[in-house]
Amino acid sequence: MVSFFFTFSLVFQLSLFHGSSSLTTIGITYTSPTTTTTANPEHIASTVTSLNFQAVRLPGADPSIIRAFAYTNTSLLLSIPNILVPPLASNRSLALGWLYRHVLPFYPRSRISLISVGNDVFDSTPDFSPFLLPAIRNVYLALRDLDINKVPVSTTFSFYNIITTSFPPSSARFEEPAGSLILKPLLQFLDDTNSSFLVNLYPYNMYRLYNEIPLGFALFQDFPFNFRDDLVTGVRYKNLFDMMADSVVSAMVVAGHVNTPIIVAEIGWPSSGADSGEVEATRVYVEMYLKGLVAHLRSGLGTPLRKEGIAEVYIYELVDKEGKGNRSWGILHQNLTKKYKVEFSGGFKIGRFGGLLMFVAVHFSILLCI
C-alpha cells in the first residue's frame, strides 16, 4: 500500500514536468559515392526534398553536399571521421580547421543541426575510445570560438556495442567498463550542452541473431502472439523497434539520465543480403518495414518507456552502394529512381523533459518492496 501511494505521488510530480510534443524528424542517411556518378549535389538535394525527408545525415560531411542544401528546410547531421578523434582530443586548432571547411562557409544558410564526432568508435577503432569525450569537448569549444552556439555536438554508438541485454528492456545496462568511464561522463556532457544521445539501431540484425523473434514482430505486423512482455515493468512490446529503443532508455536511466533526447542515427532493412542465407533481405520485407516504421513514428505513441518518442530517426540509406557481396540498404536505385512506395513525412516526438513516468514509478515501487 505504501508502495502504491508513493508511486502515485511520483507519477503526479513527474507529470508536472512533462514537456510538449512536436513533429518528429524522419531523416535519411546519404553517403557520397566513392566513384563518379551522374547525380550531382544539387540533384541529391532536390531528390531528398521531393521524398519529403526533413533531415539528412552526412557521414562524409562532403562540403559540396552541405552547400547544396543551403536555403532549404532540410536539417543536416554531420559526422567527423573516426580517424580524426585522437588528434581532435589534443588539438582544438584541428577542430577549428575542420569547422572552417565543413561548417563556417555554409552555416546558417545550410541548417546544420548537430555534429557527431566519430561513428561506432567502440567497434571500428576501440583504441580511440579514451579520446572520444576530449575530442567532443574540443569541437564544442571550437564552435563557441566561432560564435556558433546553436549546433550541439555528440557521437554515435552501435546498439550492440553498448547494451548488455536487449530483453527485457528493464534489465538493460551499459557495457562496462565503458559505461562508467565513457558513457556516463558523456551523458552528463550531453545534458549540460543540450545535446542528444545517438545510436545505430538495427532490428534486422537483432532478428537474425535470435531465432525466437517472429518476423512479424520485427516488421511491425499486428499478428496474434506478436508481442513480448517485460515482467518487471509490466510492459507489453508489440514490435522490435520499441523493445530495442527502450533498452537504451533503461540503460540511460540506470546511468542517472532520464531526459536526454535519443536520436536513432541509422536504421533500416536490406533488400539483398551479403549471402544466400539472408532470405529475409527482400524488397517486399523492406517496404513492409519502412511503412511500419513510418506509421509507428507518425502515430505519436512513442515507446512504452518514452511516450514522447525518439527525437529523430535516420533511415539507412538513400542510395544503394555499388559493388557485389554487400547488403543493399538504399531506398533508391543508383540512378535515383524509387524502389518503394512509402511516404516519409510526418510523425511526433516529445519535448526534452518528457520523463519516463511509468518506468521510474515501477522501479521505485520495486525498490520500496524489497
CSV table of C-alpha atoms in Angstrom, one decimal:
chain,number,residue,atom,x,y,z
A,1,MET,CA,0.0,0.0,0.0
A,2,VAL,CA,2.9,2.4,0.8
A,3,SER,CA,4.4,1.5,-2.5
A,4,PHE,CA,1.2,2.3,-4.3
A,5,PHE,CA,0.8,5.8,-2.8
A,6,PHE,CA,4.5,6.6,-3.3
A,7,THR,CA,4.2,5.5,-6.9
A,8,PHE,CA,1.1,7.6,-7.5
A,9,SER,CA,2.8,10.6,-5.9
A,10,LEU,CA,5.9,10.2,-8.0
A,11,VAL,CA,3.9,9.9,-11.2
A,12,PHE,CA,2.0,13.1,-10.3
A,13,GLN,CA,5.1,15.1,-9.5
A,14,LEU,CA,6.9,14.0,-12.7
A,15,SER,CA,3.9,14.8,-14.8
A,16,LEU,CA,4.3,18.4,-13.8
A,17,PHE,CA,7.5,18.5,-15.9
A,18,HIS,CA,6.1,16.7,-18.9
A,19,GLY,CA,7.2,18.5,-22.0
A,20,SER,CA,5.1,19.5,-25.0
A,21,SER,CA,5.1,17.3,-28.1
A,22,SER,CA,6.3,18.4,-31.6
A,23,LEU,CA,6.6,16.9,-35.1
A,24,THR,CA,9.1,14.1,-35.3
A,25,THR,CA,12.1,14.3,-37.5
A,26,ILE,CA,12.3,11.5,-40.0
A,27,GLY,CA,15.6,11.7,-41.9
A,28,ILE,CA,17.8,9.8,-44.3
A,29,THR,CA,21.5,8.9,-44.5
A,30,TYR,CA,23.4,9.9,-47.6
A,31,THR,CA,26.9,8.6,-48.1
A,32,SER,CA,28.8,10.2,-51.0
A,33,PRO,CA,29.8,7.6,-53.6
A,34,THR,CA,33.5,6.6,-53.9
A,35,THR,CA,33.1,6.6,-57.7
A,36,THR,CA,31.8,9.2,-60.1
A,37,THR,CA,28.0,9.1,-60.6
A,38,THR,CA,25.6,11.0,-62.7
A,39,ALA,CA,24.0,12.6,-59.6
A,40,ASN,CA,25.4,16.0,-58.7
A,41,PRO,CA,24.9,17.5,-55.2
A,42,GLU,CA,22.0,19.7,-56.3
A,43,HIS,CA,20.2,16.7,-57.7
A,44,ILE,CA,20.7,14.8,-54.4
A,45,ALA,CA,19.3,17.8,-52.5
A,46,SER,CA,16.3,18.1,-54.8
A,47,THR,CA,15.7,14.3,-54.6
A,48,VAL,CA,15.7,14.4,-50.8
A,49,THR,CA,13.3,17.3,-50.8
A,50,SER,CA,10.9,15.5,-53.2
A,51,LEU,CA,10.9,12.5,-50.9
A,52,ASN,CA,9.7,14.8,-48.0
A,53,PHE,CA,12.6,14.0,-45.7
A,54,GLN,CA,13.1,16.6,-43.0
A,55,ALA,CA,16.7,15.8,-42.3
A,56,VAL,CA,19.8,14.3,-43.8
A,57,ARG,CA,22.7,12.6,-42.1
A,58,LEU,CA,26.0,13.0,-43.9
A,59,PRO,CA,28.7,10.6,-42.6
A,60,GLY,CA,31.2,12.0,-45.1
A,61,ALA,CA,30.2,15.7,-44.5
A,62,ASP,CA,31.0,16.4,-48.1
A,63,PRO,CA,31.2,20.3,-48.4
A,64,SER,CA,29.6,20.2,-51.9
A,65,ILE,CA,26.6,18.3,-50.4
A,66,ILE,CA,26.4,20.7,-47.4
A,67,ARG,CA,26.4,23.6,-49.8
A,68,ALA,CA,23.6,22.1,-52.0
A,69,PHE,CA,21.2,22.1,-49.0
A,70,ALA,CA,21.6,25.9,-48.5
A,71,TYR,CA,18.3,27.8,-48.1
A,72,THR,CA,16.3,24.6,-47.8
A,73,ASN,CA,14.2,23.4,-44.9
A,74,THR,CA,16.3,20.2,-44.6
A,75,SER,CA,18.5,20.0,-41.4
A,76,LEU,CA,21.9,18.3,-41.6
A,77,LEU,CA,23.6,16.0,-39.2
A,78,LEU,CA,27.3,16.0,-40.0
A,79,SER,CA,29.9,13.3,-38.9
A,80,ILE,CA,33.6,13.7,-38.3
A,81,PRO,CA,35.6,10.6,-39.3
A,82,ASN,CA,36.9,8.2,-36.6
A,83,ILE,CA,40.5,8.7,-37.7
A,84,LEU,CA,40.3,12.3,-36.5
A,85,VAL,CA,39.2,11.5,-33.0
A,86,PRO,CA,42.7,11.2,-31.3
A,87,PRO,CA,44.2,14.4,-32.9
A,88,LEU,CA,41.0,16.3,-32.1
A,89,ALA,CA,41.2,15.3,-28.5
A,90,SER,CA,44.5,17.1,-28.1
A,91,ASN,CA,44.3,19.9,-30.6
A,92,ARG,CA,41.4,22.4,-30.7
A,93,SER,CA,43.1,24.1,-33.6
A,94,LEU,CA,42.4,21.0,-35.7
A,95,ALA,CA,38.8,21.2,-34.6
A,96,LEU,CA,38.7,24.8,-35.8
A,97,GLY,CA,40.2,23.7,-39.1
A,98,TRP,CA,37.5,21.1,-39.7
A,99,LEU,CA,34.8,23.6,-38.9
A,100,TYR,CA,36.3,26.2,-41.2
A,101,ARG,CA,36.0,23.7,-44.1
A,102,HIS,CA,32.7,22.0,-43.2
A,103,VAL,CA,30.6,24.4,-41.2
A,104,LEU,CA,31.6,28.1,-41.3
A,105,PRO,CA,31.2,28.6,-45.1
A,106,PHE,CA,27.7,27.2,-45.1
A,107,TYR,CA,26.1,27.8,-41.7
A,108,PRO,CA,23.4,29.1,-41.1
A,109,ARG,CA,22.3,29.1,-44.8
A,110,SER,CA,22.6,25.3,-44.6
A,111,ARG,CA,20.7,24.1,-41.5
A,112,ILE,CA,23.4,22.2,-39.6
A,113,SER,CA,21.6,20.7,-36.6
A,114,LEU,CA,24.3,18.5,-35.0
A,115,ILE,CA,27.8,17.2,-35.3
A,116,SER,CA,28.7,13.6,-34.4
A,117,VAL,CA,32.4,13.1,-33.6
A,118,GLY,CA,33.0,9.6,-34.8
A,119,ASN,CA,30.7,6.8,-35.6
A,120,ASP,CA,30.7,3.5,-33.7
A,121,VAL,CA,34.2,4.1,-32.4
A,122,PHE,CA,33.9,1.2,-29.9
A,123,ASP,CA,33.7,-1.3,-32.7
A,124,SER,CA,35.7,0.1,-35.6
A,125,THR,CA,38.5,1.8,-33.6
A,126,PRO,CA,38.2,0.8,-30.0
A,127,ASP,CA,41.7,2.1,-29.1
A,128,PHE,CA,40.3,5.6,-29.8
A,129,SER,CA,37.6,5.3,-27.1
A,130,PRO,CA,39.6,7.2,-24.4
A,131,PHE,CA,39.9,10.2,-26.8
A,132,LEU,CA,36.2,10.4,-27.6
A,133,LEU,CA,34.9,12.8,-24.9
A,134,PRO,CA,38.0,15.2,-25.1
A,135,ALA,CA,37.5,15.3,-28.9
A,136,ILE,CA,33.8,16.1,-28.5
A,137,ARG,CA,34.6,18.9,-26.0
A,138,ASN,CA,37.2,20.4,-28.3
A,139,VAL,CA,34.8,20.5,-31.2
A,140,TYR,CA,32.1,22.0,-28.9
A,141,LEU,CA,34.6,24.7,-27.7
A,142,ALA,CA,35.8,25.4,-31.2
A,143,LEU,CA,32.2,26.1,-32.3
A,144,ARG,CA,31.9,28.6,-29.4
A,145,ASP,CA,35.2,30.2,-30.5
A,146,LEU,CA,33.4,30.8,-33.9
A,147,ASP,CA,30.3,32.2,-32.1
A,148,ILE,CA,28.3,29.2,-33.3
A,149,ASN,CA,26.2,28.5,-30.2
A,150,LYS,CA,23.2,26.5,-31.6
A,151,VAL,CA,24.9,23.4,-33.0
A,152,PRO,CA,25.3,20.7,-30.4
A,153,VAL,CA,28.0,18.0,-30.5
A,154,SER,CA,27.8,14.3,-29.7
A,155,THR,CA,29.0,10.9,-31.0
A,156,THR,CA,27.3,7.8,-32.4
A,157,PHE,CA,27.3,4.3,-30.9
A,158,SER,CA,26.1,0.9,-32.1
A,159,PHE,CA,23.4,-0.7,-30.0
A,160,TYR,CA,25.2,-4.0,-29.9
A,161,ASN,CA,28.5,-2.5,-28.6
A,162,ILE,CA,27.0,-0.6,-25.6
A,163,ILE,CA,23.9,-2.6,-24.4
A,164,THR,CA,24.4,-5.7,-22.2
A,165,THR,CA,20.9,-7.2,-22.5
A,166,SER,CA,18.3,-6.3,-25.0
A,167,PHE,CA,15.4,-8.1,-23.4
A,168,PRO,CA,13.7,-7.5,-21.1
A,169,PRO,CA,14.5,-3.8,-21.6
A,170,SER,CA,14.2,-3.2,-17.9
A,171,SER,CA,17.4,-5.3,-17.4
A,172,ALA,CA,19.4,-3.4,-20.0
A,173,ARG,CA,22.7,-1.8,-18.8
A,174,PHE,CA,25.6,-0.1,-20.5
A,175,GLU,CA,28.6,-2.4,-21.1
A,176,GLU,CA,31.4,-2.0,-18.6
A,177,PRO,CA,33.9,-0.5,-18.1
A,178,ALA,CA,32.8,1.8,-21.0
A,179,GLY,CA,29.6,2.6,-19.2
A,180,SER,CA,31.3,4.2,-16.2
A,181,LEU,CA,34.4,5.5,-17.9
A,182,ILE,CA,32.9,6.9,-21.1
A,183,LEU,CA,29.1,6.8,-21.4
A,184,LYS,CA,28.2,8.3,-18.0
A,185,PRO,CA,30.5,11.3,-18.4
A,186,LEU,CA,29.4,11.7,-22.0
A,187,LEU,CA,25.7,11.7,-20.9
A,188,GLN,CA,26.4,14.4,-18.4
A,189,PHE,CA,28.1,16.5,-21.1
A,190,LEU,CA,25.1,16.0,-23.4
A,191,ASP,CA,22.7,17.1,-20.7
A,192,ASP,CA,24.9,20.1,-19.9
A,193,THR,CA,25.1,21.2,-23.5
A,194,ASN,CA,21.5,20.3,-24.6
A,195,SER,CA,22.7,17.7,-27.0
A,196,SER,CA,21.4,14.2,-27.8
A,197,PHE,CA,22.5,10.5,-27.5
A,198,LEU,CA,23.0,8.9,-30.9
A,199,VAL,CA,22.7,5.2,-31.5
A,200,ASN,CA,22.7,2.9,-34.6
A,201,LEU,CA,19.8,0.5,-34.1
A,202,TYR,CA,19.1,-2.3,-36.5
A,203,PRO,CA,16.1,-4.6,-35.7
A,204,TYR,CA,17.1,-6.6,-38.8
A,205,ASN,CA,20.4,-7.7,-37.2
A,206,MET,CA,18.7,-8.4,-33.9
A,207,TYR,CA,16.1,-10.6,-35.7
A,208,ARG,CA,18.9,-12.6,-37.4
A,209,LEU,CA,20.7,-13.1,-34.1
A,210,TYR,CA,17.8,-14.5,-32.2
A,211,ASN,CA,15.7,-17.3,-33.9
A,212,GLU,CA,12.9,-16.9,-31.3
A,213,ILE,CA,12.0,-13.4,-32.6
A,214,PRO,CA,9.0,-13.7,-35.0
A,215,LEU,CA,9.5,-12.0,-38.4
A,216,GLY,CA,6.2,-10.1,-38.0
A,217,PHE,CA,7.4,-8.7,-34.6
A,218,ALA,CA,10.4,-7.2,-36.4
A,219,LEU,CA,8.3,-5.9,-39.3
A,220,PHE,CA,5.6,-4.0,-37.2
A,221,GLN,CA,3.0,-6.6,-38.2
A,222,ASP,CA,0.0,-6.7,-35.9
A,223,PHE,CA,-0.4,-10.5,-35.7
A,224,PRO,CA,-1.6,-12.6,-32.7
A,225,PHE,CA,1.3,-13.5,-30.4
A,226,ASN,CA,3.5,-10.8,-32.0
A,227,PHE,CA,4.4,-9.4,-28.6
A,228,ARG,CA,6.9,-9.8,-25.8
A,229,ASP,CA,6.2,-9.0,-22.1
A,230,ASP,CA,8.6,-7.3,-19.7
A,231,LEU,CA,7.5,-8.9,-16.4
A,232,VAL,CA,9.4,-6.3,-14.4
A,233,THR,CA,7.7,-3.2,-15.8
A,234,GLY,CA,4.5,-4.9,-16.9
A,235,VAL,CA,5.0,-3.5,-20.4
A,236,ARG,CA,3.9,-5.4,-23.5
A,237,TYR,CA,6.1,-4.9,-26.6
A,238,LYS,CA,4.4,-5.2,-29.9
A,239,ASN,CA,7.4,-4.5,-32.1
A,240,LEU,CA,11.2,-5.0,-32.0
A,241,PHE,CA,12.0,-1.3,-32.6
A,242,ASP,CA,10.3,-0.3,-29.3
A,243,MET,CA,12.0,-3.1,-27.4
A,244,MET,CA,15.4,-2.1,-28.6
A,245,ALA,CA,14.8,1.7,-28.1
A,246,ASP,CA,13.6,1.1,-24.5
A,247,SER,CA,16.7,-1.0,-23.8
A,248,VAL,CA,18.7,2.2,-24.5
A,249,VAL,CA,16.2,4.3,-22.4
A,250,SER,CA,16.6,1.8,-19.5
A,251,ALA,CA,20.4,1.8,-19.6
A,252,MET,CA,20.4,5.6,-19.6
A,253,VAL,CA,18.0,5.8,-16.6
A,254,VAL,CA,20.2,3.4,-14.6
A,255,ALA,CA,23.2,5.7,-15.5
A,256,GLY,CA,21.2,8.5,-14.0
A,257,HIS,CA,20.0,10.3,-17.1
A,258,VAL,CA,16.2,10.3,-17.7
A,259,ASN,CA,15.6,13.1,-20.2
A,260,THR,CA,18.5,13.0,-22.6
A,261,PRO,CA,17.0,13.0,-26.1
A,262,ILE,CA,17.7,9.9,-28.2
A,263,ILE,CA,18.5,10.0,-31.9
A,264,VAL,CA,18.5,6.8,-34.0
A,265,ALA,CA,21.3,7.6,-36.4
A,266,GLU,CA,20.9,4.5,-38.5
A,267,ILE,CA,18.0,2.1,-39.0
A,268,GLY,CA,16.9,0.1,-42.0
A,269,TRP,CA,16.2,-3.3,-43.6
A,270,PRO,CA,18.3,-4.6,-46.6
A,271,SER,CA,16.7,-5.6,-49.9
A,272,SER,CA,19.5,-8.0,-50.6
A,273,GLY,CA,21.9,-9.8,-48.3
A,274,ALA,CA,25.6,-10.4,-48.2
A,275,ASP,CA,25.0,-14.2,-48.8
A,276,SER,CA,22.2,-16.5,-49.9
A,277,GLY,CA,21.3,-17.3,-46.3
A,278,GLU,CA,19.7,-13.9,-45.7
A,279,VAL,CA,16.3,-14.9,-47.1
A,280,GLU,CA,14.5,-12.1,-45.3
A,281,ALA,CA,16.5,-9.5,-47.1
A,282,THR,CA,14.0,-8.8,-49.8
A,283,ARG,CA,12.3,-5.7,-51.3
A,284,VAL,CA,8.9,-6.9,-50.1
A,285,TYR,CA,10.0,-7.0,-46.5
A,286,VAL,CA,11.8,-3.7,-46.8
A,287,GLU,CA,8.6,-2.0,-47.9
A,288,MET,CA,6.7,-3.6,-45.1
A,289,TYR,CA,9.3,-2.5,-42.6
A,290,LEU,CA,9.6,1.1,-43.8
A,291,LYS,CA,5.8,1.5,-43.9
A,292,GLY,CA,5.5,0.0,-40.4
A,293,LEU,CA,8.3,2.2,-39.0
A,294,VAL,CA,6.9,5.4,-40.5
A,295,ALA,CA,3.4,4.7,-39.4
A,296,HIS,CA,4.7,3.9,-35.9
A,297,LEU,CA,6.6,7.2,-35.7
A,298,ARG,CA,3.6,9.1,-37.1
A,299,SER,CA,1.2,7.6,-34.5
A,300,GLY,CA,2.5,9.7,-31.7
A,301,LEU,CA,2.6,6.7,-29.4
A,302,GLY,CA,6.3,6.9,-28.7
A,303,THR,CA,7.7,3.8,-27.0
A,304,PRO,CA,6.3,2.3,-23.8
A,305,LEU,CA,9.1,3.8,-21.6
A,306,ARG,CA,9.4,7.1,-23.5
A,307,LYS,CA,6.0,8.3,-24.5
A,308,GLU,CA,7.4,11.3,-26.2
A,309,GLY,CA,9.2,9.1,-28.6
A,310,ILE,CA,12.6,9.1,-30.2
A,311,ALA,CA,13.7,12.6,-31.1
A,312,GLU,CA,14.9,11.8,-34.6
A,313,VAL,CA,15.2,8.7,-36.8
A,314,TYR,CA,17.5,8.4,-39.8
A,315,ILE,CA,16.8,5.7,-42.3
A,316,TYR,CA,19.8,3.9,-43.8
A,317,GLU,CA,20.2,4.8,-46.6
A,318,LEU,CA,19.3,6.9,-49.6
A,319,VAL,CA,21.1,5.2,-52.5
A,320,ASP,CA,22.3,1.6,-53.0
A,321,LYS,CA,26.0,1.2,-52.9
A,322,GLU,CA,27.9,-0.1,-55.9
A,323,GLY,CA,29.6,-3.5,-55.8
A,324,LYS,CA,28.7,-7.1,-55.2
A,325,GLY,CA,28.7,-9.0,-52.0
A,326,ASN,CA,27.3,-6.1,-49.9
A,327,ARG,CA,23.9,-5.7,-48.4
A,328,SER,CA,21.7,-3.3,-50.3
A,329,TRP,CA,20.1,-0.8,-47.9
A,330,GLY,CA,19.2,2.0,-50.3
A,331,ILE,CA,15.6,3.2,-50.7
A,332,LEU,CA,16.6,4.4,-54.2
A,333,HIS,CA,18.4,2.7,-57.1
A,334,GLN,CA,21.8,4.2,-58.1
A,335,ASN,CA,20.0,6.2,-60.8
A,336,LEU,CA,17.9,7.8,-58.0
A,337,THR,CA,14.7,6.1,-59.1
A,338,LYS,CA,12.4,4.8,-56.3
A,339,LYS,CA,12.4,1.3,-55.1
A,340,TYR,CA,9.4,1.5,-52.7
A,341,LYS,CA,6.0,3.3,-52.4
A,342,VAL,CA,6.5,4.9,-49.0
A,343,GLU,CA,5.6,8.4,-47.7
A,344,PHE,CA,8.2,9.6,-45.3
A,345,SER,CA,6.9,12.8,-43.9
A,346,GLY,CA,5.1,13.3,-40.6
A,347,GLY,CA,5.2,11.9,-37.0
A,348,PHE,CA,5.5,13.0,-33.4
A,349,LYS,CA,8.2,13.5,-30.9
A,350,ILE,CA,8.2,14.8,-27.3
A,351,GLY,CA,10.0,17.6,-25.6
A,352,ARG,CA,13.3,17.3,-23.7
A,353,PHE,CA,11.6,16.9,-20.3
A,354,GLY,CA,9.0,14.3,-21.2
A,355,GLY,CA,10.2,12.0,-18.5
A,356,LEU,CA,9.8,8.2,-18.0
A,357,LEU,CA,6.8,8.2,-15.8
A,358,MET,CA,5.8,4.6,-15.8
A,359,PHE,CA,9.3,3.3,-15.9
A,360,VAL,CA,10.5,5.3,-12.9
A,361,ALA,CA,7.4,4.6,-11.0
A,362,VAL,CA,7.6,0.9,-11.4
A,363,HIS,CA,11.3,0.8,-10.5
A,364,PHE,CA,10.7,2.9,-7.3
A,365,SER,CA,7.9,0.5,-6.4
A,366,ILE,CA,10.2,-2.4,-6.7
A,367,LEU,CA,12.8,-0.7,-4.6
A,368,LEU,CA,10.3,0.0,-1.8
A,369,CYS,CA,9.0,-3.5,-1.8
A,370,ILE,CA,12.5,-5.0,-1.4
